[in-house]
XYZ file of C-alpha atoms in Angstrom:
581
model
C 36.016 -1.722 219.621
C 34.189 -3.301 216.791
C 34.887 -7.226 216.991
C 37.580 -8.391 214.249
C 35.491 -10.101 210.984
C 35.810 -13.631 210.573
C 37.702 -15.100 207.698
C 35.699 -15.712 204.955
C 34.935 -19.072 203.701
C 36.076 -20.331 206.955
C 33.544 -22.875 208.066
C 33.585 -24.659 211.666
C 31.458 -27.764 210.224
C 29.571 -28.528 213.453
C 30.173 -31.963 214.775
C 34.076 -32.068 213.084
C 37.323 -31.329 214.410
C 38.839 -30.087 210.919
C 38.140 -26.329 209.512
C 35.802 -26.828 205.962
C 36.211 -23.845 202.784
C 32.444 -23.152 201.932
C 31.789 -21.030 199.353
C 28.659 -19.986 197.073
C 29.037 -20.391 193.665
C 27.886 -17.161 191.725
C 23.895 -17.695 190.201
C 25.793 -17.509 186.442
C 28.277 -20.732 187.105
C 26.583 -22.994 189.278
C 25.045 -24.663 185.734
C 28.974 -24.553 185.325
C 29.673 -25.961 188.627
C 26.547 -28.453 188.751
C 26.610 -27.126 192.604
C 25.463 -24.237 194.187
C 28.212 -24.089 197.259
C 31.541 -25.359 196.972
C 32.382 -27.312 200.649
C 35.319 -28.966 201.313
C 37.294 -30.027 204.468
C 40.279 -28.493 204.880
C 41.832 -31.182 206.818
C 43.125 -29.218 210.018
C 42.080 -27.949 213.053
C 44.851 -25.398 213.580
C 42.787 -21.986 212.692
C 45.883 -20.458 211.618
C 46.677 -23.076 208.826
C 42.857 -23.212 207.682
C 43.248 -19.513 206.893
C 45.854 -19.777 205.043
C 44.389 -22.312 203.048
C 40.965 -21.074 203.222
C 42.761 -17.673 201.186
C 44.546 -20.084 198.841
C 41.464 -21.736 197.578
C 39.071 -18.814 197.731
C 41.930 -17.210 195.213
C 41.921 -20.045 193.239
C 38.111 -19.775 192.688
C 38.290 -16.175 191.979
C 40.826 -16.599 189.284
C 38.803 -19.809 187.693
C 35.572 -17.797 187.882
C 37.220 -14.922 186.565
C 36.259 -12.734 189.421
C 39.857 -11.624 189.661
C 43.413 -11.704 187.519
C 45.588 -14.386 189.146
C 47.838 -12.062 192.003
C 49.314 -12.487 195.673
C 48.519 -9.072 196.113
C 45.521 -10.127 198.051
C 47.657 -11.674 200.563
C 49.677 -8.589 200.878
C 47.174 -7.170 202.322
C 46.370 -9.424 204.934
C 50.034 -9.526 206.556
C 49.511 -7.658 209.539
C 53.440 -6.332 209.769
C 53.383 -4.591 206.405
C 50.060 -2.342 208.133
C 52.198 -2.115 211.288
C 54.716 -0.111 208.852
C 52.805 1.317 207.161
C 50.426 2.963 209.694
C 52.954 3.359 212.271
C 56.258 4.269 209.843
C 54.847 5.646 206.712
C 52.249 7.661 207.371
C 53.637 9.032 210.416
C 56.674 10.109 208.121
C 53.960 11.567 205.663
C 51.964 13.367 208.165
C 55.604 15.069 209.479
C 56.747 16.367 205.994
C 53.237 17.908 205.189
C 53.424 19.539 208.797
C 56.783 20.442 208.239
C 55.564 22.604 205.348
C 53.141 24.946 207.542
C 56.599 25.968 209.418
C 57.739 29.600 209.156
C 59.926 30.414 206.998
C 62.633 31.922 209.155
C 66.000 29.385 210.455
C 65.535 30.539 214.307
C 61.425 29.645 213.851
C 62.320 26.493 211.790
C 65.122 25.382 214.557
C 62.358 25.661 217.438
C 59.964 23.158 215.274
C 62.685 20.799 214.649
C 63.527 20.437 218.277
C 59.892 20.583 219.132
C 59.901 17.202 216.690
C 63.606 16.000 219.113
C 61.619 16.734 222.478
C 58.288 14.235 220.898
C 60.827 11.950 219.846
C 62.084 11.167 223.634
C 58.620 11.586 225.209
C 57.815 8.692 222.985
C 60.816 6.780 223.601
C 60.467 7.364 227.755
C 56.279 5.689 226.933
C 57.825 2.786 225.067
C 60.184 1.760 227.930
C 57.644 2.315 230.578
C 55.273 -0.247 228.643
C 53.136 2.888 228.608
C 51.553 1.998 224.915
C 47.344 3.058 225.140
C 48.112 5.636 222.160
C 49.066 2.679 220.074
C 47.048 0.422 221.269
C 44.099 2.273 220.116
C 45.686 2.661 216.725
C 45.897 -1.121 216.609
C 42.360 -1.368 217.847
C 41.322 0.640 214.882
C 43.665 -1.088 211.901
C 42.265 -4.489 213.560
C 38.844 -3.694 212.765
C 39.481 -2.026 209.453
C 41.556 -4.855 208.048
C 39.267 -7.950 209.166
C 42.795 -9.111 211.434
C 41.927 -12.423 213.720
C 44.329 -10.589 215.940
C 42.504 -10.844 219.556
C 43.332 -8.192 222.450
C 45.253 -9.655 225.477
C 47.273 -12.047 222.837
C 51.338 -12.241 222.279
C 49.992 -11.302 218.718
C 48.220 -8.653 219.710
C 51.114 -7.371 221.611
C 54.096 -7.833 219.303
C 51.314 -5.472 216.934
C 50.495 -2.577 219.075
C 54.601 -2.662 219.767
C 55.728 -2.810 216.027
C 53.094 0.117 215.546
C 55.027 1.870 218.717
C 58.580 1.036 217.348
C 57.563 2.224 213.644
C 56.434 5.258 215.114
C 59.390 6.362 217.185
C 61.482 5.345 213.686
C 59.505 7.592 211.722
C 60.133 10.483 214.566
C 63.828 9.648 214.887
C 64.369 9.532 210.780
C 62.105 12.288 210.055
C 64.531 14.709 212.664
C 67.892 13.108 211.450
C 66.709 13.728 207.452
C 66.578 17.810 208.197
C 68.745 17.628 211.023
C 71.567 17.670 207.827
C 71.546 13.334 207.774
C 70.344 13.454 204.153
C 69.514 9.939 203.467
C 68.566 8.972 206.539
C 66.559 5.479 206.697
C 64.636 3.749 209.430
C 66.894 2.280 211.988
C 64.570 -0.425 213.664
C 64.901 -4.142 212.615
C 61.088 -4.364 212.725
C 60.540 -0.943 210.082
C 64.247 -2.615 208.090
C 62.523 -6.085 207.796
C 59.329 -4.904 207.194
C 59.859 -2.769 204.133
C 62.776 -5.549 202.894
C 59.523 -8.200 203.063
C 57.105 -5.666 201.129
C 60.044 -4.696 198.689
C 60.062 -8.332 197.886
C 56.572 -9.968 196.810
C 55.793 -12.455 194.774
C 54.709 -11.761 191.302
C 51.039 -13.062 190.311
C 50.913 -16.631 190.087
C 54.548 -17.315 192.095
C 53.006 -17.403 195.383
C 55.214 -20.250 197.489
C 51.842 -22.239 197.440
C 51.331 -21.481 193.772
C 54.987 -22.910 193.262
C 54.178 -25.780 195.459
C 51.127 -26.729 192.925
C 53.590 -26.837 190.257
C 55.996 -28.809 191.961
C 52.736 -31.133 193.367
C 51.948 -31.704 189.429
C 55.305 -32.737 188.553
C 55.472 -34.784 191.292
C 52.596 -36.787 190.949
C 53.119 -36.737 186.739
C 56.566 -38.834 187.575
C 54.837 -41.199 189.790
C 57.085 -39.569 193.043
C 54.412 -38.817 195.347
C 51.086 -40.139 196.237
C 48.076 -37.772 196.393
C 47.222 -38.546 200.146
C 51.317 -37.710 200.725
C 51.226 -34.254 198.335
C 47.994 -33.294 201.003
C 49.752 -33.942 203.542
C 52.499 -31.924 202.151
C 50.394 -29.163 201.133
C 49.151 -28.208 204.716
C 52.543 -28.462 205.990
C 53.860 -26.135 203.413
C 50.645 -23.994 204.077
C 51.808 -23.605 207.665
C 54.954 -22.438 206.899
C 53.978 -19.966 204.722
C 51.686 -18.355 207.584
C 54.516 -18.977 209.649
C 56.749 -16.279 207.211
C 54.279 -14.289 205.796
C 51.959 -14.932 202.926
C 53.164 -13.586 199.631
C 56.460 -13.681 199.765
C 58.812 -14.199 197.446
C 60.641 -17.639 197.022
C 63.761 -16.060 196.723
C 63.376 -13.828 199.879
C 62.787 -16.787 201.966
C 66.010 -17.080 204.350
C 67.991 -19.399 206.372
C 67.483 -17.651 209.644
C 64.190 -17.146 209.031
C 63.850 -21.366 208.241
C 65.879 -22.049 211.523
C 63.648 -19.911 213.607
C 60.668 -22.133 212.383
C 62.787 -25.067 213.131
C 63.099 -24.432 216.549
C 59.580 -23.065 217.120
C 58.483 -26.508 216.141
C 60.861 -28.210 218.639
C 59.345 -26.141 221.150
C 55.793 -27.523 220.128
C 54.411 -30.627 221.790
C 53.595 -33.566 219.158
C 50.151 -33.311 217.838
C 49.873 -29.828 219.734
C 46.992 -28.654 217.170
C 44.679 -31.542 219.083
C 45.902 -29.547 222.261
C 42.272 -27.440 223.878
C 45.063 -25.135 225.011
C 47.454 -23.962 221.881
C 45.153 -25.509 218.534
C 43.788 -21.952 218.393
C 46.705 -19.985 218.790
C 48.910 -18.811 216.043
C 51.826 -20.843 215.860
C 54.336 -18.710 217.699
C 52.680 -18.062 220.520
C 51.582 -22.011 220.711
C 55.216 -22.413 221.242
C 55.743 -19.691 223.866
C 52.733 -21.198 226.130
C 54.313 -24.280 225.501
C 57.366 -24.143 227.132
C 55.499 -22.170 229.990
C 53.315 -25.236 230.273
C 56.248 -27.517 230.392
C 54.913 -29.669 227.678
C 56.757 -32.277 226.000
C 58.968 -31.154 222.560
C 58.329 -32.410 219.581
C 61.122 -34.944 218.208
C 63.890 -33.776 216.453
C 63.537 -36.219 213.800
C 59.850 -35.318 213.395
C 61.590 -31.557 212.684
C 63.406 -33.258 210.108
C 60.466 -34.615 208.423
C 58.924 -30.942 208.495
C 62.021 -29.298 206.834
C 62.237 -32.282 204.436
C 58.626 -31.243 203.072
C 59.840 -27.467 202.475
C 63.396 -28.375 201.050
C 62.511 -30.482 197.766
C 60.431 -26.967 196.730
C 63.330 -25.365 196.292
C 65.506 -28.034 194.525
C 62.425 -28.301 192.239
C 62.888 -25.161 191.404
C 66.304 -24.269 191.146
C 66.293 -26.463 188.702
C 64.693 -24.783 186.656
C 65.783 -21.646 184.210
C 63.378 -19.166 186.012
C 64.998 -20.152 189.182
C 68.507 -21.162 188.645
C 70.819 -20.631 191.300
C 68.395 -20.027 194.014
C 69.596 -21.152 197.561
C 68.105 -23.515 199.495
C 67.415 -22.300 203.134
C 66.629 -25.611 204.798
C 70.809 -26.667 203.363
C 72.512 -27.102 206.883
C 69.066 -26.707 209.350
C 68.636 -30.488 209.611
C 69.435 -31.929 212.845
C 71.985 -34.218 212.749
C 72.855 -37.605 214.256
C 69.284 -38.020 215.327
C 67.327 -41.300 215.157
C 63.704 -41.915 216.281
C 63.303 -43.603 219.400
C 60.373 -45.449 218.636
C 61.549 -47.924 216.359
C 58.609 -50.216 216.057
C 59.519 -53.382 218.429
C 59.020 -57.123 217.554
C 56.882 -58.803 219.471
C 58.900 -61.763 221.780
C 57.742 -65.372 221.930
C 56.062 -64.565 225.256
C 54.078 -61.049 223.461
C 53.008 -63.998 220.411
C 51.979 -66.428 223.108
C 49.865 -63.504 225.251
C 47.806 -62.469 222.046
C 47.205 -65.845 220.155
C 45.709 -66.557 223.693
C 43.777 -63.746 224.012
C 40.096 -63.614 224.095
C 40.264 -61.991 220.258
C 41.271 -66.111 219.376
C 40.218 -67.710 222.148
C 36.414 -66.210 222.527
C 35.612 -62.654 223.695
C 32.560 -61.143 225.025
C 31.004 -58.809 222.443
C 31.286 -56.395 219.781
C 33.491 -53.401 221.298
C 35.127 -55.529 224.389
C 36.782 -58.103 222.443
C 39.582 -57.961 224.737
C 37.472 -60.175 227.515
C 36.535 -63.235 227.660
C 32.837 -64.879 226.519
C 31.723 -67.109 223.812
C 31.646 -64.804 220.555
C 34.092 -65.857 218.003
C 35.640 -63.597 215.532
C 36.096 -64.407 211.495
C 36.620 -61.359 209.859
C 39.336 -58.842 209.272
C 40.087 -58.449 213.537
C 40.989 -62.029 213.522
C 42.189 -63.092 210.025
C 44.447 -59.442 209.299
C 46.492 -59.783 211.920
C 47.377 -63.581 211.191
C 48.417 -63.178 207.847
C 50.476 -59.707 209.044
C 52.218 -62.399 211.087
C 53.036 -65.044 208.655
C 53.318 -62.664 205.857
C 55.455 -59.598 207.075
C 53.511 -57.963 205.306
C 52.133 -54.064 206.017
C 48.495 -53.713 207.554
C 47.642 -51.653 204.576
C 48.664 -53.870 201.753
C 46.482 -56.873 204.003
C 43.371 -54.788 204.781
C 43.191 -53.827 201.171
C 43.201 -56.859 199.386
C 40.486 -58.313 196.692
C 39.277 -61.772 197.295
C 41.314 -63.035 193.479
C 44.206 -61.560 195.386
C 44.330 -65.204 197.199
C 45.307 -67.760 194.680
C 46.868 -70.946 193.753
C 49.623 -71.165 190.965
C 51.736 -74.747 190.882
C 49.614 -75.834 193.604
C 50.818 -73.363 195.892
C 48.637 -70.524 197.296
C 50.056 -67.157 197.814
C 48.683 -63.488 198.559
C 49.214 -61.032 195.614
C 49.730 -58.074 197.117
C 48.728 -55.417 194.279
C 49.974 -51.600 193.348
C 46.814 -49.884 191.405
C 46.079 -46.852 192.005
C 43.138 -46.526 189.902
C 41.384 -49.372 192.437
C 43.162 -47.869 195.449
C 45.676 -50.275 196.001
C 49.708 -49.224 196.972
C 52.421 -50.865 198.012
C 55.614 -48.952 199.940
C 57.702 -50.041 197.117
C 54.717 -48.958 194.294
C 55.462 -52.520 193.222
C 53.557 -55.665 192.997
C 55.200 -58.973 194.941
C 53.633 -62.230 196.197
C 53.062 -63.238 199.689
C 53.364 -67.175 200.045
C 50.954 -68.523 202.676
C 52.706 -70.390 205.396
C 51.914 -74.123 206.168
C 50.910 -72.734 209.983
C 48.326 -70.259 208.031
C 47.042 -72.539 206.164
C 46.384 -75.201 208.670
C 44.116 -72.431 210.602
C 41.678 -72.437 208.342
C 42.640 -69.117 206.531
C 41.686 -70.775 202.989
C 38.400 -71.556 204.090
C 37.759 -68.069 204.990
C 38.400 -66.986 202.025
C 36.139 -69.592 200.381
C 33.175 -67.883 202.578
C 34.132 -64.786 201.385
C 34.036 -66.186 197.991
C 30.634 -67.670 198.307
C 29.375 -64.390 200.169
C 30.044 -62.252 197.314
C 28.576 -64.160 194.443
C 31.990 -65.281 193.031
C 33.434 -61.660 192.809
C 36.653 -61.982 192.514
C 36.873 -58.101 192.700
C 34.955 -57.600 195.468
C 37.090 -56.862 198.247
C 38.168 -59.875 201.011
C 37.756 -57.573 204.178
C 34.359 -55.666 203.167
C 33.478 -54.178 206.923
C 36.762 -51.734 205.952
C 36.383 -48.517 204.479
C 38.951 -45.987 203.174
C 39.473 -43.262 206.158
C 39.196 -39.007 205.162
C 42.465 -39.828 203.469
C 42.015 -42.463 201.299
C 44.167 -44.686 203.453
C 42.108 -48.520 203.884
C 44.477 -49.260 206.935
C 43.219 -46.457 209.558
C 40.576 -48.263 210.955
C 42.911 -51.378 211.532
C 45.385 -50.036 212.740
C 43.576 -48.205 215.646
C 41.956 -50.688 216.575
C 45.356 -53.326 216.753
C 46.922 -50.913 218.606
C 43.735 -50.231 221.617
C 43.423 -53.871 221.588
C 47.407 -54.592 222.586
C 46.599 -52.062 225.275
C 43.267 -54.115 226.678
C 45.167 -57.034 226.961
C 48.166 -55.574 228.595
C 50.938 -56.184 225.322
C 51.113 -52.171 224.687
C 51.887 -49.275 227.228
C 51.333 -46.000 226.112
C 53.450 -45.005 223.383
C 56.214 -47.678 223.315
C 55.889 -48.543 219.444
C 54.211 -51.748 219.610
C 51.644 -51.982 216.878
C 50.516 -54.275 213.631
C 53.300 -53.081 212.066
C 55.349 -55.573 214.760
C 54.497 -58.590 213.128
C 56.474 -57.354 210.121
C 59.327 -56.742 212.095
C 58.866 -59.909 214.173
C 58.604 -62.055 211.053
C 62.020 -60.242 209.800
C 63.689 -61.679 212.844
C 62.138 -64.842 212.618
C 64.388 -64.990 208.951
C 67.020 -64.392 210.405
C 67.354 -66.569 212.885
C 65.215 -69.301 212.051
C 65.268 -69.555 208.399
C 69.005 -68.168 208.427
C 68.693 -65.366 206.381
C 70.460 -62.886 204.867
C 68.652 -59.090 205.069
C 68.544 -59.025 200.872
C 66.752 -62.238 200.978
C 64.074 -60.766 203.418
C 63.773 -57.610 201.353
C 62.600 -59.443 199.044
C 60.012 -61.448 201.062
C 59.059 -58.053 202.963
C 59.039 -56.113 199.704
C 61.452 -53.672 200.297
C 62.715 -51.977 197.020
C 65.997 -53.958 196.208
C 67.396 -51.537 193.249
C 69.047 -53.886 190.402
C 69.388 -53.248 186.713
C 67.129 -56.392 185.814
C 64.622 -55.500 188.255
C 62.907 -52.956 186.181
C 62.608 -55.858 183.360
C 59.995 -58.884 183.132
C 56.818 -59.660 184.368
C 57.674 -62.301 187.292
C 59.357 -60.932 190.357
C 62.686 -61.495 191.342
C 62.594 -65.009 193.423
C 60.532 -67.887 192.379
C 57.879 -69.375 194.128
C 59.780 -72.211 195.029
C 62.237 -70.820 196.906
C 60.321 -68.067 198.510
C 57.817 -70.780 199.737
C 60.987 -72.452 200.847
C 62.400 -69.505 203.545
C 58.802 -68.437 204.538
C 58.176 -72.272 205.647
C 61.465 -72.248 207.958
C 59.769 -69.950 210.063
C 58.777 -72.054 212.537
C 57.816 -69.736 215.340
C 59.691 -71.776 217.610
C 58.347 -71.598 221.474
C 54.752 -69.881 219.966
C 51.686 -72.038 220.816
C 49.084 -72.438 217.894
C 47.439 -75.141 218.330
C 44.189 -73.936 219.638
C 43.526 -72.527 216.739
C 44.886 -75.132 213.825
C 41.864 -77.666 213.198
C 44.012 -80.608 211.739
C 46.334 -81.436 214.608
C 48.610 -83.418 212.318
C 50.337 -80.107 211.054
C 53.729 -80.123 212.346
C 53.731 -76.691 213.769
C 57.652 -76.621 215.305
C 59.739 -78.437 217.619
């Protein structure tokens, strides 16, 4: 058997994880391109997803080169159940009528074929229960190899082919002798020949492929300022899975609720991350699932099922509201699971968690770059030290820290606050896509995080621009906050504050500092919205150029915070600060 042909443009980048598209630009447009091959990560390593995109882009190209008219049709012809029909149903049917035709003429000679065609028809059906399949088998082997299919022997995908191709052909047998056995209108009786021809009867029409309809919803998206561009690629290669998960080039409208709920609970019965998995990353998605469950690994969280449905669901309320589309159903309506809350809620640190970190060698003097976690003379004074402080006093997110510009610190009625900044065009965000200030507390203040930033004035020339953390770089996503954020969370394991997947993270600090409000400051959850900047929807909120709160008082409730029963003094140089009772 000739081995299956790879998918083209499918790169395995040596040295990466994630699948890459490469393509060569035809010798007329690369002075068009300014490139001579197009190479781009595809940002997964699950092969089944890369393919899908990898036939996505490559159509996209073709159209923009104008190598082909824009069409799904190209994806018909990869879906491997249509050729399982097709081979097995159709041209078995085809092959019977133009044998049927060399029959004699006479009823007695014509009776004595048609039972010839009854007697196949159980021989057949006696093979298929005995598992006895090598006829079909070989037919797969050969539509395999013709088609290019990534379908390997000894898989669940190769098996649920070579039986379709059985099944089709027993249909085709069982119709064919019903039709002139005096059933006129006979049809195939099989669910897999009935849902095959239902999914070829119903393709999409050039250029209303589901991820051709995603772009358009992606564009509006992004045009209203909904969705980032990190979160729409993100979205895209979950949408992309689905779609190999159904069938590329289908119809939007022939998408159903069963079929949704069956890809529902095939992602239950995935493990979290399970394309990282050596054992299931290269499997189709399916069978991933099946050796799952054999291997008795962990399911993955219902409300992380949610969040996969919740990508696929706003597609079709995009477009049902629009004329083309009006009235179509949504299929995810009623799939959600219900009542379900993550577990992992991310947990405050406790006084004693504060005490075991600010006493860690991190602030207390570690050995060396990479074991920070033990103890030595090297001292710290960059982002590992200073971006977890201000997390602390500030509540706010690792991201909105790690990015900031060195003019983001500033003084305005002699008080000196963090601006934490939403511009895009420099690569800042917020959660809430607003801008808000971040008073520094008195505790932060006394620790010397001013003079920092005065060093990391004087270090870059007076930039104000330049940024206050410069060691960080934005990861493969565009997000600043990776690199942090890994790192916090390995170190709270070093030092004993983290086990395993229990929640605790930099993103504690912000909830610690929340319950520090309350209970020390006394306040109520719309006042810490506003210090935490949560969105707080209000008519006048849109309106203005200050944000709602003044200085005063938001100085005010952050300085109540006294971190009551937390130890700082080892690392406050004026020991005249009153740090707490």
């Amino acid at each position: 058997m000739r081995s299956p042909r790879k998918t083209p443009y499918l790169w395995e980048r040596p040295n990466t994880d994630s699948f890459w598209f490469s393509r060569a630009v035809p010798k007329h447009l690369k002075i068009v391109e300014g490139r001579s091959v197009i190479q781009f990560s595809l940002g997964t390593t699950d092969r089944e997803e890369a393919k899908a995109l990898v036939r996505h882009h490559a159509a996209k190209f073709d159209i923009k080169w104008g190598l082909a008219a824009p069409t799904v049709r190209e994806s018909d012809a990869l879906d491997p159940s249509i050729h399982a029909i097709t081979v097995g149903y159709d041209r078995m049917m085809a092959a019977l009528e133009a044998d049927r035709r060399t029959w004699p003429d006479d009823d007695g000679s014509y009776v004595d074929q048609l039972n010839k065609r009854q007697n196949d028809a159980r021989k057949i059906n006696r093979r298929i229960a005995d598992g006895i399949l090598s006829q079909w088998e070989a037919m797969a082997d050969r539509v395999i190899a013709d088609k290019g299919f990534t379908i390997q022997r000894g898989s669940q995908e190769y098996a649920d082919f070579v039986r379709s191709l059985a099944h089709a052909s027993l249909d085709a047998l069982d119709t064919f002798n019903r039709k002139h056995g005096g059933e006129l209108n006979a049809a195939p009786r099989t669910s897999v020949v009935q849902e095959a021809k239902a999914k070829a009867a119903d393709k999409a029409a050039p250029g209303e492929g589901i991820m051709d309809l995603f772009e358009r919803w992606a564009a509006d998206a992004l045009a209203k300022n909904e969705k980032r561009e990190d979160t729409i690629n993100q979205d895209r290669k979950a949408i992309a899975q689905f779609v190999t998960f159904i069938g590329e080039g289908r119809s939007i409208r022939s998408i159903t609720p069963l079929e949704v709920a069956e890809y529902r609970d095939t992602l239950r019965d995935l493990p979290p991350k399970w394309m990282s998995n050596k054992q299931l990353k290269n499997l189709p998605i399916r069978e991933a699932a099946a050796k799952a469950r054999e291997m008795g690994l962990p399911c993955t969280a219902f409300t992380s099922v949610n969040k996969a449905l919740s990508t696929i669901s706003p597609l079709f309320k995009f477009l049902a509201a629009q004329p083309k589309w009006a009235g179509l159903r949504n299929p995810c309506d009623g799939l959600f699971h219900q009542k379900v809350k993550g577990k992992n809620r991310r947990p405050s640190f406790s006084t004693e968690h504060l005490n075991t970190i600010l006493k860690s060698p991190l602030f207390t003097g570690f050995l060396r770059e990479g074991k920070e976690h033990l103890p030595g003379n090297q001292h710290a004074d960059d982002w590992r030290k200073w971006i977890p402080l201000v997390c602390l006093f500030s509540g706010a997110r690792i991201g909105e820290i790690a990015q900031l510009r060195i003019g983001d610190v500033r003084q305005d009625h002699r008080m000196w606050f963090i601006r934490i900044r939403e511009n895009e065009a420099e690569g800042l965000q917020t959660k809430s896509r607003q801008d808000r200030p971040a008073l520094l507390h008195a505790i932060l203040e006394a620790m010397g995080f001013l003079s920092f930033h005065g060093r990391q004035l004087e270090r870059a020339g007076g930039d104000l621009r330049a940024p206050l953390f410069p060691e960080l770089q934005p990861n493969a996503r565009g997000q600043i906050s990776g690199e942090p954020s890994r790192w916090w969370r390995d170190y709270l394991s070093n030092i004993g504050v983290k086990n395993g997947a229990d929640g605790f993270g930099a993103h504690s600090f912000r909830h610690t500092l929340a319950d520090r409000l309350r209970v020390e400051a006394e306040l109520f959850d719309h006042n810490i919205a506003l210090i935490l900047g949560h969105s707080v929807p209000s008519t006048t909120g849109g309106y203005g150029a200050v944000a709602q709160g003044t200085a005063n008082m938001l100085k005010g409730w952050i300085d109540a915070v006294r971190f009551e029963g937390v130890d700082f003094s080892h690392l406050i140089g004026d020991r005249s600060v009153n740090i707490g009772d």
